[in-house]
Amino acid sequence: MRALSKSKLLSFGQCRRRLWLEVHRPEERSASDASVQLIAAGNRVGEIAREIYDPEGRGVLLNAQSDGYEATFYRTNELLADDRPIFEAGFSASGALFFADILTPVSSNNRRAWRLIEVKSTGSLKNYHLDDVGVQVFVAASTGLELDAVSVAHIDTTWIYAGDGDYRGLLVERDVTTAVKERAAQVAGWVAEAEKVLTGDMPEVRRGRHCKDPFECGFAEFCAKLDPDPEFPSSWLPRVTSRPLKALIEDDGVRALAEIPDNLLNPSQLRVKRHTLSQTTYFDAAGAAAALEPYTLPAYFLNFETIQFAVPIWAGTKPFQQIPFQFSLHVVCADGPRHVGILDTTGDNPSERLAQALVVACGSEGVIFAYNAGFERGVILALAEQLPALAGALRGIAGRLVDLLPVAREHFYHPTQKGSWSIKAVLPAIAPDLRYQDLEGVQHGGMAQEAYLDAIRPDTTPERQTMLRQQLERYCELDTWAMVRLWQFLTGQTGNPDHK
């Protein structure tokens, strides 16, 4: 009987086929940049947790990757006789194994006991964390380890980093000792069922909600090839929130858009269905023009590129705070458009420089269009909170924001959008001459973040930094120019392309 790791059992809980593929066909997994970033963030949070829970440096860090599982299990057993914190202690019993983030010794009724702390790089306690810790409690009990308390330590998103490498306060601890008892009692059944899955053929599993919940599955592309979507899938329906519709798609597995009853759809969803199936364009030109008529020139079009860190690197910032490192601003006046762009790749906190430039560039009058403006508004208001001297001007800019997204969603849809109103989905329909795919290097927000992190690395050569800056500038400028073209289209200044 193989011993299943905690991660394997959690994969089983999400999807039987995922577990089977992880063991028998791991080469089918598609790597994602997001997963790499999550692992890096988790490693950094783990390092800080060890400093917080072992300020005197007395603890012992084990490494099963370099020393091997059996050696780690043996060394863990030796250290349990000591009174020092243990990091990555290994345990295996009853068909399962795990490595504990933190074990700290406590005295309980004159007996040696331990406090188990699972460290997470999330901003809150998640339901699946209890499954995670439940596996650990089950294995610990099977080995005879006496646990006095069990906790999950996650990031406190309200904490502000003061600087100088002092991360005390980054983590908040939640006691889950009672909450995980029921989960732990179920683990033996999970192990038995998982073993049955692994000894059989690849399970037949219909794609659905579990492909993304609670984690994005790395085998999604593989499964899509085995079970391809219909030509017009129901997953193109936007903003599916009603319970009957969610149940039909996610639980009943209705994947063809044509099979979704009209009476379950709101007006936006119904528009997507009808114009997707008929392959026709919807454009309420009069309604779009009327919605934008109140806004006169000059008109500003704003977009930020931001970076966030689970562990802040700049004083005065919070975990997961969206920090702008670049903005693009197109200004349309009666005599034509002009562009202003700022990109800070110094490696210092870019917030103040960008805020100062934004205040100058936006002036004090005129509408400021953004696409999904709630994001830009949140960034600007966070800057206002961080920079009191500029707070009044920044709040004034935030108050001038007008969102182009609802106007586009209400008045335009082309079947090539596939149910999405992201600017990248709308742009090919209204301005086919502008293509993000033609950009070199940076073609979407995730790539912009990677390019920025590369540009501020101390060992990045000046030549490479120049190249990265050019790529970032072209990308961000295209975002706001795309908004200008959309505004021109919605206000009737350009024609209505009807290409399919």
Short mmCIF file of C-alpha atoms in Angstrom, two decimals:
data_model
loop_
_atom_site.label_atom_id
_atom_site.label_comp_id
_atom_site.label_asym_id
_atom_site.label_seq_id
_atom_site.Cartn_x
_atom_site.Cartn_y
_atom_site.Cartn_z
CA MET A 1 0.00 0.00 0.00
CA ARG A 2 1.47 3.32 -1.07
CA ALA A 3 1.44 6.26 1.32
CA LEU A 4 -0.45 9.17 -0.23
CA SER A 5 0.81 12.66 0.44
CA LYS A 6 -1.49 15.35 1.76
CA SER A 7 -1.47 17.09 -1.63
CA LYS A 8 -2.49 13.87 -3.38
CA LEU A 9 -5.44 13.40 -1.04
CA LEU A 10 -6.52 17.00 -1.63
CA SER A 11 -6.28 16.39 -5.38
CA PHE A 12 -8.51 13.33 -4.90
CA GLY A 13 -11.01 15.49 -3.06
CA GLN A 14 -11.14 17.88 -5.99
CA CYS A 15 -11.25 15.30 -8.80
CA ARG A 16 -10.59 11.57 -9.04
CA ARG A 17 -9.10 11.93 -12.50
CA ARG A 18 -6.73 14.64 -11.30
CA LEU A 19 -5.29 12.27 -8.69
CA TRP A 20 -4.96 9.47 -11.24
CA LEU A 21 -3.17 11.74 -13.71
CA GLU A 22 -0.82 13.14 -11.08
CA VAL A 23 0.37 9.62 -10.28
CA HIS A 24 0.22 7.87 -13.66
CA ARG A 25 0.48 10.66 -16.26
CA PRO A 26 2.18 13.66 -14.62
CA GLU A 27 3.70 14.71 -17.94
CA GLU A 28 0.23 15.79 -19.10
CA ARG A 29 0.16 18.66 -16.64
CA SER A 30 0.40 22.13 -18.16
CA ALA A 31 2.59 24.48 -16.15
CA SER A 32 1.16 27.92 -15.45
CA ASP A 33 2.87 31.16 -14.53
CA ALA A 34 0.29 31.65 -11.78
CA SER A 35 1.18 28.37 -10.08
CA VAL A 36 4.88 29.25 -10.18
CA GLN A 37 4.14 32.60 -8.55
CA LEU A 38 1.96 30.96 -5.89
CA ILE A 39 4.74 28.53 -5.00
CA ALA A 40 7.26 31.37 -4.74
CA ALA A 41 4.89 33.37 -2.52
CA GLY A 42 4.27 30.32 -0.34
CA ASN A 43 7.98 29.71 0.09
CA ARG A 44 8.57 33.32 1.13
CA VAL A 45 5.70 33.27 3.62
CA GLY A 46 7.08 30.01 5.01
CA GLU A 47 10.49 31.60 5.58
CA ILE A 48 8.93 34.51 7.45
CA ALA A 49 6.75 32.19 9.51
CA ARG A 50 9.85 30.35 10.73
CA GLU A 51 11.37 33.66 11.82
CA ILE A 52 8.16 34.67 13.61
CA TYR A 53 7.63 31.39 15.45
CA ASP A 54 11.31 30.86 16.21
CA PRO A 55 12.76 34.32 16.92
CA GLU A 56 15.74 32.83 18.79
CA GLY A 57 16.64 30.56 15.91
CA ARG A 58 16.57 27.37 17.98
CA GLY A 59 14.40 25.38 15.59
CA VAL A 60 15.42 22.68 13.13
CA LEU A 61 14.45 22.81 9.46
CA LEU A 62 14.18 19.45 7.70
CA ASN A 63 14.36 18.91 3.95
CA ALA A 64 12.74 15.79 2.57
CA GLN A 65 13.58 16.79 -1.00
CA SER A 66 17.31 16.60 -0.39
CA ASP A 67 17.44 14.03 2.44
CA GLY A 68 14.69 11.68 1.31
CA TYR A 69 11.40 10.78 2.95
CA GLU A 70 12.60 7.91 5.13
CA ALA A 71 15.53 9.90 6.49
CA THR A 72 13.19 12.79 7.28
CA PHE A 73 10.71 10.55 9.08
CA TYR A 74 13.57 9.09 11.14
CA ARG A 75 15.05 12.50 11.98
CA THR A 76 11.60 13.81 12.94
CA ASN A 77 11.18 10.98 15.42
CA GLU A 78 14.53 11.89 16.99
CA LEU A 79 13.62 15.57 17.29
CA LEU A 80 10.32 14.83 19.01
CA ALA A 81 12.34 13.97 22.10
CA ASP A 82 13.71 17.51 22.12
CA ASP A 83 12.05 20.80 23.01
CA ARG A 84 12.85 22.81 19.91
CA PRO A 85 10.52 23.93 17.14
CA ILE A 86 10.57 21.64 14.12
CA PHE A 87 9.92 22.87 10.59
CA GLU A 88 8.83 20.47 7.82
CA ALA A 89 8.67 17.51 10.23
CA GLY A 90 7.63 14.38 8.35
CA PHE A 91 5.03 11.78 9.37
CA SER A 92 3.67 8.69 7.63
CA ALA A 93 0.98 6.29 8.83
CA SER A 94 -2.27 4.61 7.78
CA GLY A 95 -1.59 5.11 4.09
CA ALA A 96 -0.96 8.85 4.23
CA LEU A 97 1.96 11.20 4.84
CA PHE A 98 2.54 14.90 5.39
CA PHE A 99 5.19 17.42 6.32
CA ALA A 100 4.23 19.90 9.02
CA ASP A 101 5.01 23.55 8.40
CA ILE A 102 5.57 24.26 12.09
CA LEU A 103 5.59 22.13 15.24
CA THR A 104 6.25 23.90 18.51
CA PRO A 105 6.59 22.05 21.84
CA VAL A 106 4.16 22.75 24.67
CA SER A 107 3.57 21.25 28.09
CA SER A 108 0.18 19.62 28.59
CA ASN A 109 -0.69 17.98 31.92
CA ASN A 110 3.03 17.50 32.61
CA ARG A 111 3.36 15.64 29.29
CA ARG A 112 5.12 16.66 26.12
CA ALA A 113 2.69 17.76 23.43
CA TRP A 114 2.94 19.79 20.27
CA ARG A 115 1.18 22.67 18.60
CA LEU A 116 0.71 22.21 14.86
CA ILE A 117 0.62 25.37 12.72
CA GLU A 118 -0.15 25.20 9.00
CA VAL A 119 1.02 28.32 7.19
CA LYS A 120 -0.93 29.65 4.19
CA SER A 121 -0.11 32.50 1.82
CA THR A 122 -3.79 33.43 1.46
CA GLY A 123 -5.52 36.44 2.97
CA SER A 124 -8.12 34.42 4.89
CA LEU A 125 -8.99 31.00 6.23
CA LYS A 126 -10.44 28.86 3.41
CA ASN A 127 -12.72 25.86 3.71
CA TYR A 128 -10.21 23.60 1.92
CA HIS A 129 -7.61 24.50 4.56
CA LEU A 130 -9.62 22.40 6.99
CA ASP A 131 -9.31 19.36 4.70
CA ASP A 132 -5.58 20.03 4.52
CA VAL A 133 -5.18 20.18 8.28
CA GLY A 134 -7.61 17.28 8.75
CA VAL A 135 -5.21 15.00 6.88
CA GLN A 136 -2.39 16.13 9.14
CA VAL A 137 -4.36 15.53 12.32
CA PHE A 138 -5.35 12.06 11.11
CA VAL A 139 -1.76 11.05 10.32
CA ALA A 140 -0.43 12.62 13.51
CA ALA A 141 -2.94 10.65 15.60
CA SER A 142 -2.00 7.45 13.75
CA THR A 143 1.65 7.95 14.65
CA GLY A 144 0.84 8.66 18.30
CA LEU A 145 1.86 12.33 18.15
CA GLU A 146 0.00 14.23 20.85
CA LEU A 147 -1.32 17.53 19.54
CA ASP A 148 -2.32 20.17 22.07
CA ALA A 149 -3.72 22.58 19.45
CA VAL A 150 -3.98 22.99 15.71
CA SER A 151 -3.95 26.33 13.90
CA VAL A 152 -3.85 27.88 10.46
CA ALA A 153 -1.70 30.99 10.13
CA HIS A 154 -2.62 33.15 7.14
CA ILE A 155 -1.72 36.62 5.94
CA ASP A 156 -3.33 39.62 7.62
CA THR A 157 -4.35 41.82 4.70
CA THR A 158 -4.81 44.88 6.96
CA TRP A 159 -1.22 44.81 8.23
CA ILE A 160 1.10 47.58 7.00
CA TYR A 161 4.76 46.79 6.49
CA ALA A 162 6.96 49.25 8.39
CA GLY A 163 10.14 48.27 6.58
CA ASP A 164 13.60 47.07 7.61
CA GLY A 165 12.68 43.41 7.17
CA ASP A 166 10.41 43.36 10.23
CA TYR A 167 7.50 41.09 9.32
CA ARG A 168 6.07 40.59 12.78
CA GLY A 169 2.32 40.94 12.39
CA LEU A 170 2.21 39.64 8.81
CA LEU A 171 0.44 36.46 9.93
CA VAL A 172 -2.75 36.03 11.89
CA GLU A 173 -3.40 32.68 13.54
CA ARG A 174 -6.76 30.88 13.59
CA ASP A 175 -7.35 27.99 15.97
CA VAL A 176 -9.03 25.13 14.10
CA THR A 177 -8.57 22.37 16.66
CA THR A 178 -12.27 21.67 16.98
CA ALA A 179 -13.20 22.44 13.39
CA VAL A 180 -10.88 19.80 11.89
CA LYS A 181 -11.98 16.88 14.04
CA GLU A 182 -14.78 15.90 11.64
CA ARG A 183 -12.44 16.19 8.63
CA ALA A 184 -9.80 14.05 10.31
CA ALA A 185 -12.37 11.32 10.96
CA GLN A 186 -13.06 11.10 7.23
CA VAL A 187 -9.46 10.75 6.07
CA ALA A 188 -9.30 6.96 6.39
CA GLY A 189 -12.17 6.76 3.91
CA TRP A 190 -10.42 9.20 1.57
CA VAL A 191 -7.28 7.05 1.61
CA ALA A 192 -9.22 3.87 0.83
CA GLU A 193 -11.16 5.45 -2.03
CA ALA A 194 -8.05 7.10 -3.46
CA GLU A 195 -6.26 3.75 -3.51
CA LYS A 196 -9.12 2.23 -5.46
CA VAL A 197 -8.87 5.05 -8.02
CA LEU A 198 -5.14 4.58 -8.45
CA THR A 199 -5.33 0.83 -8.97
CA GLY A 200 -7.91 1.14 -11.75
CA ASP A 201 -8.09 2.71 -15.18
CA MET A 202 -8.25 6.45 -15.69
CA PRO A 203 -11.61 7.57 -14.26
CA GLU A 204 -14.32 8.95 -16.49
CA VAL A 205 -15.05 12.39 -15.07
CA ARG A 206 -17.18 15.06 -16.70
CA ARG A 207 -15.63 18.51 -16.75
CA GLY A 208 -17.28 21.08 -14.52
CA ARG A 209 -16.91 23.37 -11.52
CA HIS A 210 -14.30 21.12 -9.92
CA CYS A 211 -11.85 21.94 -12.73
CA LYS A 212 -11.28 25.32 -11.09
CA ASP A 213 -12.49 24.88 -7.52
CA PRO A 214 -10.73 25.16 -5.17
CA PHE A 215 -7.68 25.22 -7.50
CA GLU A 216 -7.11 25.65 -11.21
CA CYS A 217 -6.31 22.14 -12.41
CA GLY A 218 -3.12 21.73 -14.41
CA PHE A 219 -4.71 18.91 -16.43
CA ALA A 220 -7.53 21.07 -17.83
CA GLU A 221 -6.06 21.12 -21.34
CA PHE A 222 -5.60 17.35 -21.33
CA CYS A 223 -9.18 16.75 -20.23
CA ALA A 224 -10.49 19.24 -22.78
CA LYS A 225 -8.96 17.14 -25.55
CA LEU A 226 -10.71 14.04 -24.23
CA ASP A 227 -14.00 15.83 -23.76
CA PRO A 228 -14.07 18.86 -26.11
CA ASP A 229 -16.59 21.65 -25.80
CA PRO A 230 -19.37 22.03 -28.36
CA GLU A 231 -18.95 24.75 -30.98
CA PHE A 232 -20.86 27.24 -28.84
CA PRO A 233 -20.43 26.25 -25.18
CA SER A 234 -22.61 27.38 -22.30
CA SER A 235 -19.45 28.53 -20.51
CA TRP A 236 -19.56 31.63 -22.73
CA LEU A 237 -22.56 32.93 -20.81
CA PRO A 238 -21.39 35.93 -18.77
CA ARG A 239 -21.79 36.40 -15.05
CA VAL A 240 -23.63 33.21 -14.22
CA THR A 241 -24.86 33.79 -10.67
CA SER A 242 -28.48 32.57 -10.53
CA ARG A 243 -28.81 29.24 -8.76
CA PRO A 244 -30.98 27.50 -11.40
CA LEU A 245 -28.57 28.44 -14.21
CA LYS A 246 -25.48 27.48 -12.21
CA ALA A 247 -27.04 24.14 -11.33
CA LEU A 248 -27.93 23.43 -14.95
CA ILE A 249 -24.41 24.16 -16.19
CA GLU A 250 -22.22 23.03 -13.30
CA ASP A 251 -24.23 20.20 -11.75
CA ASP A 252 -26.28 18.86 -14.66
CA GLY A 253 -23.45 19.38 -17.12
CA VAL A 254 -25.38 21.18 -19.86
CA ARG A 255 -22.52 22.45 -22.00
CA ALA A 256 -24.18 23.50 -25.26
CA LEU A 257 -25.36 27.09 -25.38
CA ALA A 258 -28.31 26.09 -27.57
CA GLU A 259 -29.60 23.80 -24.80
CA ILE A 260 -29.91 26.57 -22.19
CA PRO A 261 -33.57 27.68 -21.83
CA ASP A 262 -34.15 31.37 -22.56
CA ASN A 263 -36.23 31.82 -19.42
CA LEU A 264 -33.15 31.19 -17.24
CA LEU A 265 -31.16 34.00 -18.87
CA ASN A 266 -30.94 37.70 -18.04
CA PRO A 267 -30.97 40.22 -20.95
CA SER A 268 -27.18 40.25 -21.32
CA GLN A 269 -26.94 36.46 -21.32
CA LEU A 270 -29.86 36.16 -23.73
CA ARG A 271 -28.13 38.59 -26.09
CA VAL A 272 -24.98 36.47 -26.00
CA LYS A 273 -26.93 33.31 -26.73
CA ARG A 274 -28.98 34.71 -29.60
CA HIS A 275 -26.18 36.55 -31.40
CA THR A 276 -23.65 33.78 -30.85
CA LEU A 277 -25.94 31.14 -32.31
CA SER A 278 -27.02 33.35 -35.21
CA GLN A 279 -23.48 34.74 -35.71
CA THR A 280 -24.80 38.29 -35.94
CA THR A 281 -23.68 41.57 -34.40
CA TYR A 282 -25.77 43.49 -31.88
CA PHE A 283 -25.20 47.25 -31.77
CA ASP A 284 -27.58 49.74 -30.23
CA ALA A 285 -25.81 52.75 -31.75
CA ALA A 286 -28.38 55.30 -30.59
CA GLY A 287 -28.35 54.00 -27.02
CA ALA A 288 -24.55 53.97 -26.84
CA ALA A 289 -24.29 57.51 -28.21
CA ALA A 290 -26.92 58.73 -25.75
CA ALA A 291 -25.12 57.12 -22.80
CA LEU A 292 -21.90 58.96 -23.67
CA GLU A 293 -23.42 62.25 -24.85
CA PRO A 294 -23.08 64.03 -21.46
CA TYR A 295 -19.28 63.78 -21.55
CA THR A 296 -17.60 66.53 -23.53
CA LEU A 297 -13.98 67.08 -24.54
CA PRO A 298 -11.33 66.93 -23.30
CA ALA A 299 -11.73 63.24 -22.52
CA TYR A 300 -9.08 61.20 -20.72
CA PHE A 301 -8.56 57.44 -21.04
CA LEU A 302 -6.66 55.84 -18.16
CA ASN A 303 -5.15 52.42 -17.48
CA PHE A 304 -2.81 51.17 -14.75
CA GLU A 305 -0.44 48.25 -14.66
CA THR A 306 0.02 47.05 -11.10
CA ILE A 307 1.95 44.56 -9.03
CA GLN A 308 0.98 42.94 -5.74
CA PHE A 309 3.00 40.99 -3.21
CA ALA A 310 1.76 38.52 -0.62
CA VAL A 311 4.78 39.68 1.39
CA PRO A 312 5.21 43.45 0.95
CA ILE A 313 8.64 44.62 -0.13
CA TRP A 314 8.10 48.39 0.29
CA ALA A 315 7.44 50.19 3.57
CA GLY A 316 3.95 51.61 3.94
CA THR A 317 2.27 48.94 1.78
CA LYS A 318 -0.06 46.06 2.65
CA PRO A 319 -0.14 42.42 1.57
CA PHE A 320 -1.85 41.97 -1.83
CA GLN A 321 -2.14 45.74 -2.29
CA GLN A 322 -2.37 46.67 -5.98
CA ILE A 323 0.61 48.98 -6.44
CA PRO A 324 0.79 50.83 -9.77
CA PHE A 325 4.15 50.82 -11.52
CA GLN A 326 2.87 52.23 -14.81
CA PHE A 327 0.02 54.22 -16.26
CA SER A 328 -1.05 55.15 -19.75
CA LEU A 329 -3.24 58.18 -20.40
CA HIS A 330 -4.65 59.16 -23.77
CA VAL A 331 -6.12 62.66 -23.87
CA VAL A 332 -8.58 63.46 -26.66
CA CYS A 333 -9.05 67.16 -27.35
CA ALA A 334 -10.75 69.01 -30.19
CA ASP A 335 -7.46 69.06 -32.09
CA GLY A 336 -6.84 65.31 -31.69
CA PRO A 337 -5.36 62.81 -29.21
CA ARG A 338 -2.11 62.92 -27.28
CA HIS A 339 -0.51 60.35 -25.01
CA VAL A 340 1.15 60.51 -21.59
CA GLY A 341 2.83 57.47 -20.08
CA ILE A 342 4.84 56.85 -16.93
CA LEU A 343 6.76 53.66 -16.10
CA ASP A 344 8.93 53.31 -13.00
CA THR A 345 11.51 50.50 -13.09
CA THR A 346 13.85 51.88 -10.42
CA GLY A 347 12.94 49.08 -8.02
CA ASP A 348 11.79 51.58 -5.39
CA ASN A 349 8.14 51.97 -4.43
CA PRO A 350 6.71 53.60 -7.57
CA SER A 351 3.53 54.88 -5.91
CA GLU A 352 4.49 58.48 -5.16
CA ARG A 353 6.15 59.16 -8.52
CA LEU A 354 3.17 57.77 -10.41
CA ALA A 355 0.69 59.63 -8.23
CA GLN A 356 2.46 62.93 -8.78
CA ALA A 357 2.60 62.39 -12.55
CA LEU A 358 -1.06 61.33 -12.61
CA VAL A 359 -2.20 64.50 -10.84
CA VAL A 360 -0.29 66.66 -13.34
CA ALA A 361 -1.46 64.69 -16.39
CA CYS A 362 -5.15 64.62 -15.43
CA GLY A 363 -5.51 68.24 -14.36
CA SER A 364 -8.68 69.17 -12.52
CA GLU A 365 -11.42 68.97 -15.17
CA GLY A 366 -12.72 66.57 -17.78
CA VAL A 367 -14.13 63.07 -17.80
CA ILE A 368 -11.69 60.21 -17.21
CA PHE A 369 -12.75 56.99 -18.89
CA ALA A 370 -11.51 53.61 -17.71
CA TYR A 371 -12.49 50.07 -18.58
CA ASN A 372 -13.79 48.27 -15.51
CA ALA A 373 -13.23 51.53 -13.66
CA GLY A 374 -13.65 50.03 -10.20
CA PHE A 375 -10.09 48.75 -10.46
CA GLU A 376 -8.60 52.14 -11.36
CA ARG A 377 -10.72 53.81 -8.69
CA GLY A 378 -9.45 51.38 -6.06
CA VAL A 379 -5.83 51.97 -7.06
CA ILE A 380 -6.26 55.75 -6.94
CA LEU A 381 -8.03 55.75 -3.57
CA ALA A 382 -5.32 53.49 -2.13
CA LEU A 383 -2.73 56.01 -3.33
CA ALA A 384 -4.74 58.78 -1.68
CA GLU A 385 -4.68 56.90 1.62
CA GLN A 386 -0.96 56.29 1.30
CA LEU A 387 -0.01 59.85 0.20
CA PRO A 388 -1.84 62.47 2.32
CA ALA A 389 -0.25 65.42 0.49
CA LEU A 390 -1.82 64.27 -2.78
CA ALA A 391 -5.01 62.84 -1.29
CA GLY A 392 -7.34 65.69 -2.31
CA ALA A 393 -6.20 65.75 -5.92
CA LEU A 394 -6.29 61.95 -6.19
CA ARG A 395 -9.79 61.71 -4.78
CA GLY A 396 -10.85 64.35 -7.27
CA ILE A 397 -9.46 62.20 -10.10
CA ALA A 398 -11.27 59.15 -8.73
CA GLY A 399 -14.51 61.13 -8.69
CA ARG A 400 -14.16 61.93 -12.40
CA LEU A 401 -13.91 58.28 -13.49
CA VAL A 402 -16.55 56.92 -15.85
CA ASP A 403 -16.67 53.24 -16.77
CA LEU A 404 -16.81 52.35 -20.47
CA LEU A 405 -17.39 48.66 -19.74
CA PRO A 406 -21.11 48.88 -18.82
CA VAL A 407 -21.77 50.99 -21.92
CA ALA A 408 -20.13 48.39 -24.15
CA ARG A 409 -21.88 45.52 -22.36
CA GLU A 410 -25.30 47.13 -22.68
CA HIS A 411 -25.07 48.31 -26.27
CA PHE A 412 -22.67 46.08 -28.22
CA TYR A 413 -21.93 42.42 -28.74
CA HIS A 414 -20.10 40.58 -31.50
CA PRO A 415 -20.04 36.76 -31.62
CA THR A 416 -16.23 36.71 -31.70
CA GLN A 417 -16.29 38.00 -28.10
CA LYS A 418 -17.34 34.55 -26.88
CA GLY A 419 -19.35 36.03 -24.04
CA SER A 420 -16.58 38.30 -22.79
CA TRP A 421 -16.48 42.10 -22.71
CA SER A 422 -12.83 42.39 -21.78
CA ILE A 423 -11.15 45.06 -23.87
CA LYS A 424 -9.10 42.35 -25.55
CA ALA A 425 -12.29 40.54 -26.56
CA VAL A 426 -14.11 43.63 -27.83
CA LEU A 427 -11.18 45.21 -29.68
CA PRO A 428 -10.98 42.76 -32.63
CA ALA A 429 -14.65 43.42 -33.40
CA ILE A 430 -14.48 47.23 -33.44
CA ALA A 431 -10.84 47.82 -34.46
CA PRO A 432 -9.40 44.74 -36.20
CA ASP A 433 -6.28 46.70 -37.14
CA LEU A 434 -5.22 46.74 -33.47
CA ARG A 435 -3.93 43.39 -32.27
CA TYR A 436 -2.43 42.52 -28.90
CA GLN A 437 -0.99 39.41 -30.58
CA ASP A 438 1.26 41.66 -32.66
CA LEU A 439 2.98 43.07 -29.58
CA GLU A 440 6.40 41.70 -28.82
CA GLY A 441 6.98 40.24 -25.37
CA VAL A 442 4.11 41.67 -23.30
CA GLN A 443 0.61 40.81 -24.51
CA HIS A 444 -1.47 40.64 -21.32
CA GLY A 445 -1.45 41.76 -17.70
CA GLY A 446 0.28 38.68 -16.32
CA MET A 447 3.12 39.13 -18.78
CA ALA A 448 3.33 42.80 -17.79
CA GLN A 449 3.86 41.85 -14.16
CA GLU A 450 6.55 39.34 -15.09
CA ALA A 451 8.31 41.90 -17.29
CA TYR A 452 8.23 44.48 -14.50
CA LEU A 453 9.69 42.06 -11.94
CA ASP A 454 12.40 41.17 -14.45
CA ALA A 455 13.14 44.84 -15.12
CA ILE A 456 13.67 45.72 -11.44
CA ARG A 457 15.94 42.77 -10.67
CA PRO A 458 19.41 44.03 -9.67
CA ASP A 459 21.14 41.65 -12.11
CA THR A 460 19.06 42.67 -15.15
CA THR A 461 21.34 44.22 -17.76
CA PRO A 462 20.67 47.77 -19.00
CA GLU A 463 20.06 46.39 -22.48
CA ARG A 464 17.42 43.95 -21.27
CA GLN A 465 15.81 46.58 -19.06
CA THR A 466 15.49 48.89 -22.05
CA MET A 467 13.85 46.11 -24.05
CA LEU A 468 11.42 45.32 -21.22
CA ARG A 469 10.53 48.99 -20.79
CA GLN A 470 9.73 49.28 -24.48
CA GLN A 471 7.50 46.21 -24.34
CA LEU A 472 5.67 47.49 -21.26
CA GLU A 473 5.18 50.94 -22.73
CA ARG A 474 3.75 49.60 -25.99
CA TYR A 475 1.40 47.26 -24.16
CA CYS A 476 -0.01 49.80 -21.72
CA GLU A 477 -0.37 52.44 -24.46
CA LEU A 478 -2.37 49.99 -26.56
CA ASP A 479 -4.77 49.48 -23.65
CA THR A 480 -5.76 53.14 -23.56
CA TRP A 481 -5.69 53.57 -27.32
CA ALA A 482 -8.10 50.62 -27.52
CA MET A 483 -10.41 52.55 -25.18
CA VAL A 484 -10.19 55.61 -27.40
CA ARG A 485 -11.15 53.52 -30.43
CA LEU A 486 -14.03 51.94 -28.50
CA TRP A 487 -15.27 55.37 -27.39
CA GLN A 488 -15.09 56.62 -30.98
CA PHE A 489 -17.03 53.58 -32.13
CA LEU A 490 -19.73 53.86 -29.45
CA THR A 491 -20.19 57.58 -30.09
CA GLY A 492 -20.59 57.05 -33.84
CA GLN A 493 -17.27 58.54 -34.93
CA THR A 494 -16.33 55.33 -36.74
CA GLY A 495 -18.35 52.76 -38.65
CA ASN A 496 -19.73 49.44 -37.52
CA PRO A 497 -17.52 46.63 -38.86
CA ASP A 498 -19.61 43.51 -39.34
CA HIS A 499 -16.96 40.87 -39.93
CA LYS A 500 -17.51 37.36 -38.65
#
